[in-house]
Amino acid sequence: MKSISFDTTNAICGALFVATGAFFAIQSLGLDLGTAVRMGPGYFPLVLACVLVLLGAIIFIQALRVEGEPIGALAWRGMLFILPAPVFFGLTVRGLGFAPALFFTAFIACFASQKMNVFFAIILSLLLTIFSVAVFSYGLGLPFERFGPWVRF
Protein backbone atom coordinates (compact mmCIF):
# COMPACT_ATOMS: atom_id res chain seq x y z
CA MET A 1 0.00 0.00 0.00
CA LYS A 2 1.27 3.46 -0.92
CA SER A 3 1.79 5.97 1.84
CA ILE A 4 0.34 9.43 1.41
CA SER A 5 2.95 12.17 1.07
CA PHE A 6 2.09 15.42 2.76
CA ASP A 7 3.45 18.85 1.86
CA THR A 8 3.10 21.03 4.95
CA THR A 9 3.95 24.25 3.11
CA ASN A 10 1.08 23.96 0.65
CA ALA A 11 -1.23 22.57 3.33
CA ILE A 12 -0.66 25.61 5.54
CA CYS A 13 -1.06 27.96 2.56
CA GLY A 14 -4.26 26.27 1.43
CA ALA A 15 -5.70 26.29 4.95
CA LEU A 16 -4.91 30.01 5.31
CA PHE A 17 -6.63 30.76 2.00
CA VAL A 18 -9.71 28.76 3.02
CA ALA A 19 -9.84 30.44 6.45
CA THR A 20 -9.38 33.94 5.01
CA GLY A 21 -11.98 33.33 2.30
CA ALA A 22 -14.46 31.90 4.80
CA PHE A 23 -13.96 34.89 7.11
CA PHE A 24 -14.66 37.40 4.34
CA ALA A 25 -17.57 35.35 3.00
CA ILE A 26 -19.20 35.42 6.43
CA GLN A 27 -18.53 39.16 6.74
CA SER A 28 -20.02 39.88 3.30
CA LEU A 29 -23.26 38.11 4.25
CA GLY A 30 -23.98 41.03 6.57
CA LEU A 31 -24.20 43.30 3.53
CA ASP A 32 -26.95 43.47 0.92
CA LEU A 33 -26.08 40.90 -1.77
CA GLY A 34 -28.58 41.88 -4.44
CA THR A 35 -28.72 39.84 -7.65
CA ALA A 36 -26.29 39.15 -10.48
CA VAL A 37 -28.01 41.84 -12.56
CA ARG A 38 -28.30 44.40 -9.76
CA MET A 39 -25.39 43.72 -7.42
CA GLY A 40 -25.40 44.96 -3.87
CA PRO A 41 -22.31 45.99 -1.87
CA GLY A 42 -21.79 42.43 -0.57
CA TYR A 43 -22.05 40.59 -3.89
CA PHE A 44 -18.53 41.08 -5.23
CA PRO A 45 -16.75 40.45 -1.88
CA LEU A 46 -18.76 37.22 -1.52
CA VAL A 47 -17.78 36.06 -5.01
CA LEU A 48 -14.11 36.85 -4.38
CA ALA A 49 -14.22 35.11 -1.00
CA CYS A 50 -15.73 32.00 -2.59
CA VAL A 51 -13.02 31.99 -5.27
CA LEU A 52 -10.40 32.26 -2.52
CA VAL A 53 -11.95 29.33 -0.64
CA LEU A 54 -12.01 27.29 -3.86
CA LEU A 55 -8.37 28.04 -4.67
CA GLY A 56 -7.36 27.30 -1.08
CA ALA A 57 -9.16 23.95 -1.21
CA ILE A 58 -7.38 23.07 -4.47
CA ILE A 59 -4.01 23.94 -2.95
CA PHE A 60 -4.82 21.96 0.21
CA ILE A 61 -5.90 18.88 -1.77
CA GLN A 62 -2.78 19.15 -3.90
CA ALA A 63 -0.69 19.21 -0.72
CA LEU A 64 -1.96 15.72 0.09
CA ARG A 65 -0.74 14.28 -3.21
CA VAL A 66 2.51 16.03 -4.09
CA GLU A 67 5.48 16.49 -1.82
CA GLY A 68 7.03 19.92 -2.21
CA GLU A 69 10.12 21.73 -1.13
CA PRO A 70 10.54 22.98 2.43
CA ILE A 71 10.09 26.67 3.15
CA GLY A 72 13.34 28.51 2.64
CA ALA A 73 14.69 31.61 4.34
CA LEU A 74 12.48 34.68 4.47
CA ALA A 75 13.23 37.35 1.88
CA TRP A 76 13.87 40.16 4.35
CA ARG A 77 15.23 42.50 1.70
CA GLY A 78 12.04 42.21 -0.31
CA MET A 79 9.87 42.87 2.73
CA LEU A 80 11.95 45.89 3.75
CA PHE A 81 11.56 47.55 0.35
CA ILE A 82 8.26 46.28 -1.10
CA LEU A 83 6.02 46.73 1.95
CA PRO A 84 6.90 50.38 2.73
CA ALA A 85 6.66 51.47 -0.94
CA PRO A 86 2.82 51.66 -1.18
CA VAL A 87 2.69 53.21 2.29
CA PHE A 88 5.10 55.90 1.09
CA PHE A 89 2.93 56.46 -1.99
CA GLY A 90 -0.23 56.81 0.10
CA LEU A 91 1.40 59.29 2.47
CA THR A 92 2.98 61.49 -0.21
CA VAL A 93 0.68 61.41 -3.25
CA ARG A 94 -1.34 64.45 -2.11
CA GLY A 95 1.72 66.52 -1.26
CA LEU A 96 4.10 65.49 -4.03
CA GLY A 97 1.52 64.71 -6.68
CA PHE A 98 1.08 61.55 -8.73
CA ALA A 99 4.27 61.65 -10.82
CA PRO A 100 6.89 62.29 -8.10
CA ALA A 101 5.18 60.00 -5.59
CA LEU A 102 5.05 57.18 -8.13
CA PHE A 103 8.67 57.75 -9.15
CA PHE A 104 9.94 57.52 -5.57
CA THR A 105 7.67 54.58 -4.80
CA ALA A 106 9.02 52.63 -7.77
CA PHE A 107 12.56 53.69 -6.86
CA ILE A 108 12.15 52.32 -3.33
CA ALA A 109 10.60 49.07 -4.58
CA CYS A 110 13.41 48.52 -7.11
CA PHE A 111 15.89 47.75 -4.36
CA ALA A 112 14.03 44.63 -3.30
CA SER A 113 16.23 42.88 -5.85
CA GLN A 114 19.87 42.37 -4.98
CA LYS A 115 20.76 42.71 -8.66
CA MET A 116 19.40 46.26 -8.96
CA ASN A 117 21.78 49.22 -9.06
CA VAL A 118 20.97 52.92 -8.76
CA PHE A 119 21.26 53.70 -12.49
CA PHE A 120 18.80 51.00 -13.58
CA ALA A 121 16.49 51.83 -10.66
CA ILE A 122 16.27 55.44 -11.86
CA ILE A 123 15.65 54.35 -15.47
CA LEU A 124 12.98 51.82 -14.46
CA SER A 125 11.26 54.29 -12.13
CA LEU A 126 11.29 57.00 -14.79
CA LEU A 127 9.84 54.71 -17.47
CA LEU A 128 7.14 53.43 -15.10
CA THR A 129 6.22 56.99 -14.14
CA ILE A 130 6.03 58.17 -17.77
CA PHE A 131 3.90 55.15 -18.74
CA SER A 132 1.55 55.57 -15.75
CA VAL A 133 1.06 59.29 -16.29
CA ALA A 134 0.41 58.69 -19.99
CA VAL A 135 -2.13 55.95 -19.32
CA PHE A 136 -3.93 57.27 -16.25
CA SER A 137 -3.73 61.02 -16.75
CA TYR A 138 -3.80 61.48 -20.50
CA GLY A 139 -5.29 58.19 -21.73
CA LEU A 140 -8.04 57.72 -19.14
CA GLY A 141 -8.32 61.36 -18.14
CA LEU A 142 -8.35 60.69 -14.41
CA PRO A 143 -8.56 63.93 -12.40
CA PHE A 144 -5.49 63.99 -10.21
CA GLU A 145 -2.62 66.40 -9.80
CA ARG A 146 0.52 65.34 -11.59
CA PHE A 147 2.60 67.59 -9.33
CA GLY A 148 1.36 68.51 -5.87
CA PRO A 149 1.80 71.58 -3.67
CA TRP A 150 5.14 70.38 -2.28
CA VAL A 151 6.82 70.54 -5.70
CA ARG A 152 5.23 73.50 -7.48
CA PHE A 153 7.46 74.96 -10.19
PDB file of C-alpha atoms in Angstrom:
ATOM      1  CA  MET A   1       0.000   0.000   0.000  1.00  0.00           C
ATOM      2  CA  LYS A   2       1.271   3.455  -0.920  1.00  0.00           C
ATOM      3  CA  SER A   3       1.791   5.971   1.840  1.00  0.00           C
ATOM      4  CA  ILE A   4       0.339   9.434   1.405  1.00  0.00           C
ATOM      5  CA  SER A   5       2.954  12.166   1.070  1.00  0.00           C
ATOM      6  CA  PHE A   6       2.091  15.423   2.764  1.00  0.00           C
ATOM      7  CA  ASP A   7       3.449  18.850   1.861  1.00  0.00           C
ATOM      8  CA  THR A   8       3.105  21.028   4.953  1.00  0.00           C
ATOM      9  CA  THR A   9       3.954  24.254   3.115  1.00  0.00           C
ATOM     10  CA  ASN A  10       1.084  23.962   0.654  1.00  0.00           C
ATOM     11  CA  ALA A  11      -1.231  22.572   3.330  1.00  0.00           C
ATOM     12  CA  ILE A  12      -0.662  25.607   5.543  1.00  0.00           C
ATOM     13  CA  CYS A  13      -1.057  27.963   2.561  1.00  0.00           C
ATOM     14  CA  GLY A  14      -4.265  26.266   1.432  1.00  0.00           C
ATOM     15  CA  ALA A  15      -5.701  26.293   4.955  1.00  0.00           C
ATOM     16  CA  LEU A  16      -4.909  30.013   5.313  1.00  0.00           C
ATOM     17  CA  PHE A  17      -6.634  30.762   2.004  1.00  0.00           C
ATOM     18  CA  VAL A  18      -9.705  28.764   3.022  1.00  0.00           C
ATOM     19  CA  ALA A  19      -9.840  30.441   6.448  1.00  0.00           C
ATOM     20  CA  THR A  20      -9.385  33.942   5.010  1.00  0.00           C
ATOM     21  CA  GLY A  21     -11.980  33.330   2.297  1.00  0.00           C
ATOM     22  CA  ALA A  22     -14.459  31.903   4.800  1.00  0.00           C
ATOM     23  CA  PHE A  23     -13.961  34.890   7.108  1.00  0.00           C
ATOM     24  CA  PHE A  24     -14.663  37.399   4.345  1.00  0.00           C
ATOM     25  CA  ALA A  25     -17.572  35.353   3.004  1.00  0.00           C
ATOM     26  CA  ILE A  26     -19.202  35.421   6.431  1.00  0.00           C
ATOM     27  CA  GLN A  27     -18.535  39.160   6.736  1.00  0.00           C
ATOM     28  CA  SER A  28     -20.024  39.875   3.301  1.00  0.00           C
ATOM     29  CA  LEU A  29     -23.260  38.108   4.249  1.00  0.00           C
ATOM     30  CA  GLY A  30     -23.978  41.027   6.574  1.00  0.00           C
ATOM     31  CA  LEU A  31     -24.204  43.302   3.528  1.00  0.00           C
ATOM     32  CA  ASP A  32     -26.949  43.472   0.924  1.00  0.00           C
ATOM     33  CA  LEU A  33     -26.076  40.900  -1.769  1.00  0.00           C
ATOM     34  CA  GLY A  34     -28.579  41.881  -4.438  1.00  0.00           C
ATOM     35  CA  THR A  35     -28.715  39.840  -7.654  1.00  0.00           C
ATOM     36  CA  ALA A  36     -26.294  39.149 -10.485  1.00  0.00           C
ATOM     37  CA  VAL A  37     -28.007  41.837 -12.558  1.00  0.00           C
ATOM     38  CA  ARG A  38     -28.297  44.398  -9.758  1.00  0.00           C
ATOM     39  CA  MET A  39     -25.387  43.720  -7.420  1.00  0.00           C
ATOM     40  CA  GLY A  40     -25.395  44.955  -3.873  1.00  0.00           C
ATOM     41  CA  PRO A  41     -22.310  45.985  -1.874  1.00  0.00           C
ATOM     42  CA  GLY A  42     -21.788  42.433  -0.568  1.00  0.00           C
ATOM     43  CA  TYR A  43     -22.049  40.585  -3.887  1.00  0.00           C
ATOM     44  CA  PHE A  44     -18.531  41.082  -5.231  1.00  0.00           C
ATOM     45  CA  PRO A  45     -16.755  40.453  -1.882  1.00  0.00           C
ATOM     46  CA  LEU A  46     -18.758  37.225  -1.520  1.00  0.00           C
ATOM     47  CA  VAL A  47     -17.778  36.065  -5.009  1.00  0.00           C
ATOM     48  CA  LEU A  48     -14.108  36.853  -4.378  1.00  0.00           C
ATOM     49  CA  ALA A  49     -14.221  35.108  -1.003  1.00  0.00           C
ATOM     50  CA  CYS A  50     -15.734  32.002  -2.594  1.00  0.00           C
ATOM     51  CA  VAL A  51     -13.022  31.991  -5.266  1.00  0.00           C
ATOM     52  CA  LEU A  52     -10.395  32.261  -2.515  1.00  0.00           C
ATOM     53  CA  VAL A  53     -11.954  29.330  -0.642  1.00  0.00           C
ATOM     54  CA  LEU A  54     -12.006  27.286  -3.861  1.00  0.00           C
ATOM     55  CA  LEU A  55      -8.366  28.037  -4.669  1.00  0.00           C
ATOM     56  CA  GLY A  56      -7.363  27.298  -1.078  1.00  0.00           C
ATOM     57  CA  ALA A  57      -9.158  23.951  -1.210  1.00  0.00           C
ATOM     58  CA  ILE A  58      -7.381  23.065  -4.465  1.00  0.00           C
ATOM     59  CA  ILE A  59      -4.011  23.939  -2.946  1.00  0.00           C
ATOM     60  CA  PHE A  60      -4.818  21.964   0.209  1.00  0.00           C
ATOM     61  CA  ILE A  61      -5.895  18.884  -1.766  1.00  0.00           C
ATOM     62  CA  GLN A  62      -2.784  19.150  -3.898  1.00  0.00           C
ATOM     63  CA  ALA A  63      -0.687  19.211  -0.719  1.00  0.00           C
ATOM     64  CA  LEU A  64      -1.955  15.716   0.092  1.00  0.00           C
ATOM     65  CA  ARG A  65      -0.736  14.281  -3.213  1.00  0.00           C
ATOM     66  CA  VAL A  66       2.511  16.030  -4.089  1.00  0.00           C
ATOM     67  CA  GLU A  67       5.475  16.488  -1.815  1.00  0.00           C
ATOM     68  CA  GLY A  68       7.025  19.920  -2.205  1.00  0.00           C
ATOM     69  CA  GLU A  69      10.124  21.726  -1.128  1.00  0.00           C
ATOM     70  CA  PRO A  70      10.544  22.982   2.425  1.00  0.00           C
ATOM     71  CA  ILE A  71      10.092  26.667   3.155  1.00  0.00           C
ATOM     72  CA  GLY A  72      13.339  28.514   2.639  1.00  0.00           C
ATOM     73  CA  ALA A  73      14.686  31.607   4.340  1.00  0.00           C
ATOM     74  CA  LEU A  74      12.476  34.683   4.467  1.00  0.00           C
ATOM     75  CA  ALA A  75      13.227  37.354   1.884  1.00  0.00           C
ATOM     76  CA  TRP A  76      13.872  40.162   4.350  1.00  0.00           C
ATOM     77  CA  ARG A  77      15.230  42.498   1.703  1.00  0.00           C
ATOM     78  CA  GLY A  78      12.040  42.212  -0.315  1.00  0.00           C
ATOM     79  CA  MET A  79       9.874  42.874   2.725  1.00  0.00           C
ATOM     80  CA  LEU A  80      11.955  45.887   3.747  1.00  0.00           C
ATOM     81  CA  PHE A  81      11.561  47.548   0.347  1.00  0.00           C
ATOM     82  CA  ILE A  82       8.258  46.281  -1.100  1.00  0.00           C
ATOM     83  CA  LEU A  83       6.015  46.733   1.949  1.00  0.00           C
ATOM     84  CA  PRO A  84       6.902  50.378   2.729  1.00  0.00           C
ATOM     85  CA  ALA A  85       6.655  51.471  -0.936  1.00  0.00           C
ATOM     86  CA  PRO A  86       2.824  51.665  -1.181  1.00  0.00           C
ATOM     87  CA  VAL A  87       2.694  53.207   2.294  1.00  0.00           C
ATOM     88  CA  PHE A  88       5.098  55.900   1.088  1.00  0.00           C
ATOM     89  CA  PHE A  89       2.926  56.456  -1.988  1.00  0.00           C
ATOM     90  CA  GLY A  90      -0.228  56.806   0.096  1.00  0.00           C
ATOM     91  CA  LEU A  91       1.400  59.288   2.467  1.00  0.00           C
ATOM     92  CA  THR A  92       2.978  61.486  -0.211  1.00  0.00           C
ATOM     93  CA  VAL A  93       0.676  61.415  -3.255  1.00  0.00           C
ATOM     94  CA  ARG A  94      -1.338  64.453  -2.114  1.00  0.00           C
ATOM     95  CA  GLY A  95       1.716  66.520  -1.261  1.00  0.00           C
ATOM     96  CA  LEU A  96       4.100  65.491  -4.030  1.00  0.00           C
ATOM     97  CA  GLY A  97       1.517  64.705  -6.684  1.00  0.00           C
ATOM     98  CA  PHE A  98       1.083  61.549  -8.731  1.00  0.00           C
ATOM     99  CA  ALA A  99       4.265  61.648 -10.824  1.00  0.00           C
ATOM    100  CA  PRO A 100       6.886  62.293  -8.102  1.00  0.00           C
ATOM    101  CA  ALA A 101       5.184  59.996  -5.587  1.00  0.00           C
ATOM    102  CA  LEU A 102       5.049  57.180  -8.133  1.00  0.00           C
ATOM    103  CA  PHE A 103       8.668  57.746  -9.153  1.00  0.00           C
ATOM    104  CA  PHE A 104       9.944  57.518  -5.571  1.00  0.00           C
ATOM    105  CA  THR A 105       7.670  54.576  -4.795  1.00  0.00           C
ATOM    106  CA  ALA A 106       9.022  52.635  -7.769  1.00  0.00           C
ATOM    107  CA  PHE A 107      12.563  53.689  -6.863  1.00  0.00           C
ATOM    108  CA  ILE A 108      12.152  52.319  -3.327  1.00  0.00           C
ATOM    109  CA  ALA A 109      10.601  49.065  -4.580  1.00  0.00           C
ATOM    110  CA  CYS A 110      13.406  48.522  -7.110  1.00  0.00           C
ATOM    111  CA  PHE A 111      15.885  47.754  -4.363  1.00  0.00           C
ATOM    112  CA  ALA A 112      14.028  44.628  -3.295  1.00  0.00           C
ATOM    113  CA  SER A 113      16.227  42.876  -5.854  1.00  0.00           C
ATOM    114  CA  GLN A 114      19.874  42.374  -4.984  1.00  0.00           C
ATOM    115  CA  LYS A 115      20.760  42.713  -8.659  1.00  0.00           C
ATOM    116  CA  MET A 116      19.399  46.264  -8.961  1.00  0.00           C
ATOM    117  CA  ASN A 117      21.777  49.221  -9.062  1.00  0.00           C
ATOM    118  CA  VAL A 118      20.973  52.922  -8.762  1.00  0.00           C
ATOM    119  CA  PHE A 119      21.264  53.697 -12.494  1.00  0.00           C
ATOM    120  CA  PHE A 120      18.797  51.001 -13.580  1.00  0.00           C
ATOM    121  CA  ALA A 121      16.486  51.831 -10.665  1.00  0.00           C
ATOM    122  CA  ILE A 122      16.274  55.438 -11.864  1.00  0.00           C
ATOM    123  CA  ILE A 123      15.655  54.348 -15.472  1.00  0.00           C
ATOM    124  CA  LEU A 124      12.982  51.819 -14.461  1.00  0.00           C
ATOM    125  CA  SER A 125      11.257  54.287 -12.134  1.00  0.00           C
ATOM    126  CA  LEU A 126      11.290  56.996 -14.787  1.00  0.00           C
ATOM    127  CA  LEU A 127       9.839  54.707 -17.469  1.00  0.00           C
ATOM    128  CA  LEU A 128       7.136  53.434 -15.102  1.00  0.00           C
ATOM    129  CA  THR A 129       6.218  56.992 -14.144  1.00  0.00           C
ATOM    130  CA  ILE A 130       6.032  58.166 -17.766  1.00  0.00           C
ATOM    131  CA  PHE A 131       3.902  55.152 -18.738  1.00  0.00           C
ATOM    132  CA  SER A 132       1.554  55.565 -15.752  1.00  0.00           C
ATOM    133  CA  VAL A 133       1.060  59.293 -16.292  1.00  0.00           C
ATOM    134  CA  ALA A 134       0.414  58.694 -19.993  1.00  0.00           C
ATOM    135  CA  VAL A 135      -2.133  55.952 -19.320  1.00  0.00           C
ATOM    136  CA  PHE A 136      -3.931  57.267 -16.251  1.00  0.00           C
ATOM    137  CA  SER A 137      -3.728  61.018 -16.750  1.00  0.00           C
ATOM    138  CA  TYR A 138      -3.800  61.477 -20.499  1.00  0.00           C
ATOM    139  CA  GLY A 139      -5.292  58.191 -21.729  1.00  0.00           C
ATOM    140  CA  LEU A 140      -8.037  57.717 -19.135  1.00  0.00           C
ATOM    141  CA  GLY A 141      -8.321  61.365 -18.142  1.00  0.00           C
ATOM    142  CA  LEU A 142      -8.349  60.694 -14.407  1.00  0.00           C
ATOM    143  CA  PRO A 143      -8.563  63.926 -12.404  1.00  0.00           C
ATOM    144  CA  PHE A 144      -5.491  63.990 -10.209  1.00  0.00           C
ATOM    145  CA  GLU A 145      -2.624  66.399  -9.796  1.00  0.00           C
ATOM    146  CA  ARG A 146       0.523  65.341 -11.593  1.00  0.00           C
ATOM    147  CA  PHE A 147       2.604  67.590  -9.328  1.00  0.00           C
ATOM    148  CA  GLY A 148       1.361  68.514  -5.875  1.00  0.00           C
ATOM    149  CA  PRO A 149       1.800  71.576  -3.665  1.00  0.00           C
ATOM    150  CA  TRP A 150       5.140  70.384  -2.284  1.00  0.00           C
ATOM    151  CA  VAL A 151       6.817  70.543  -5.697  1.00  0.00           C
ATOM    152  CA  ARG A 152       5.229  73.503  -7.478  1.00  0.00           C
ATOM    153  CA  PHE A 153       7.455  74.962 -10.188  1.00  0.00           C
TER     154      PHE A 153
END
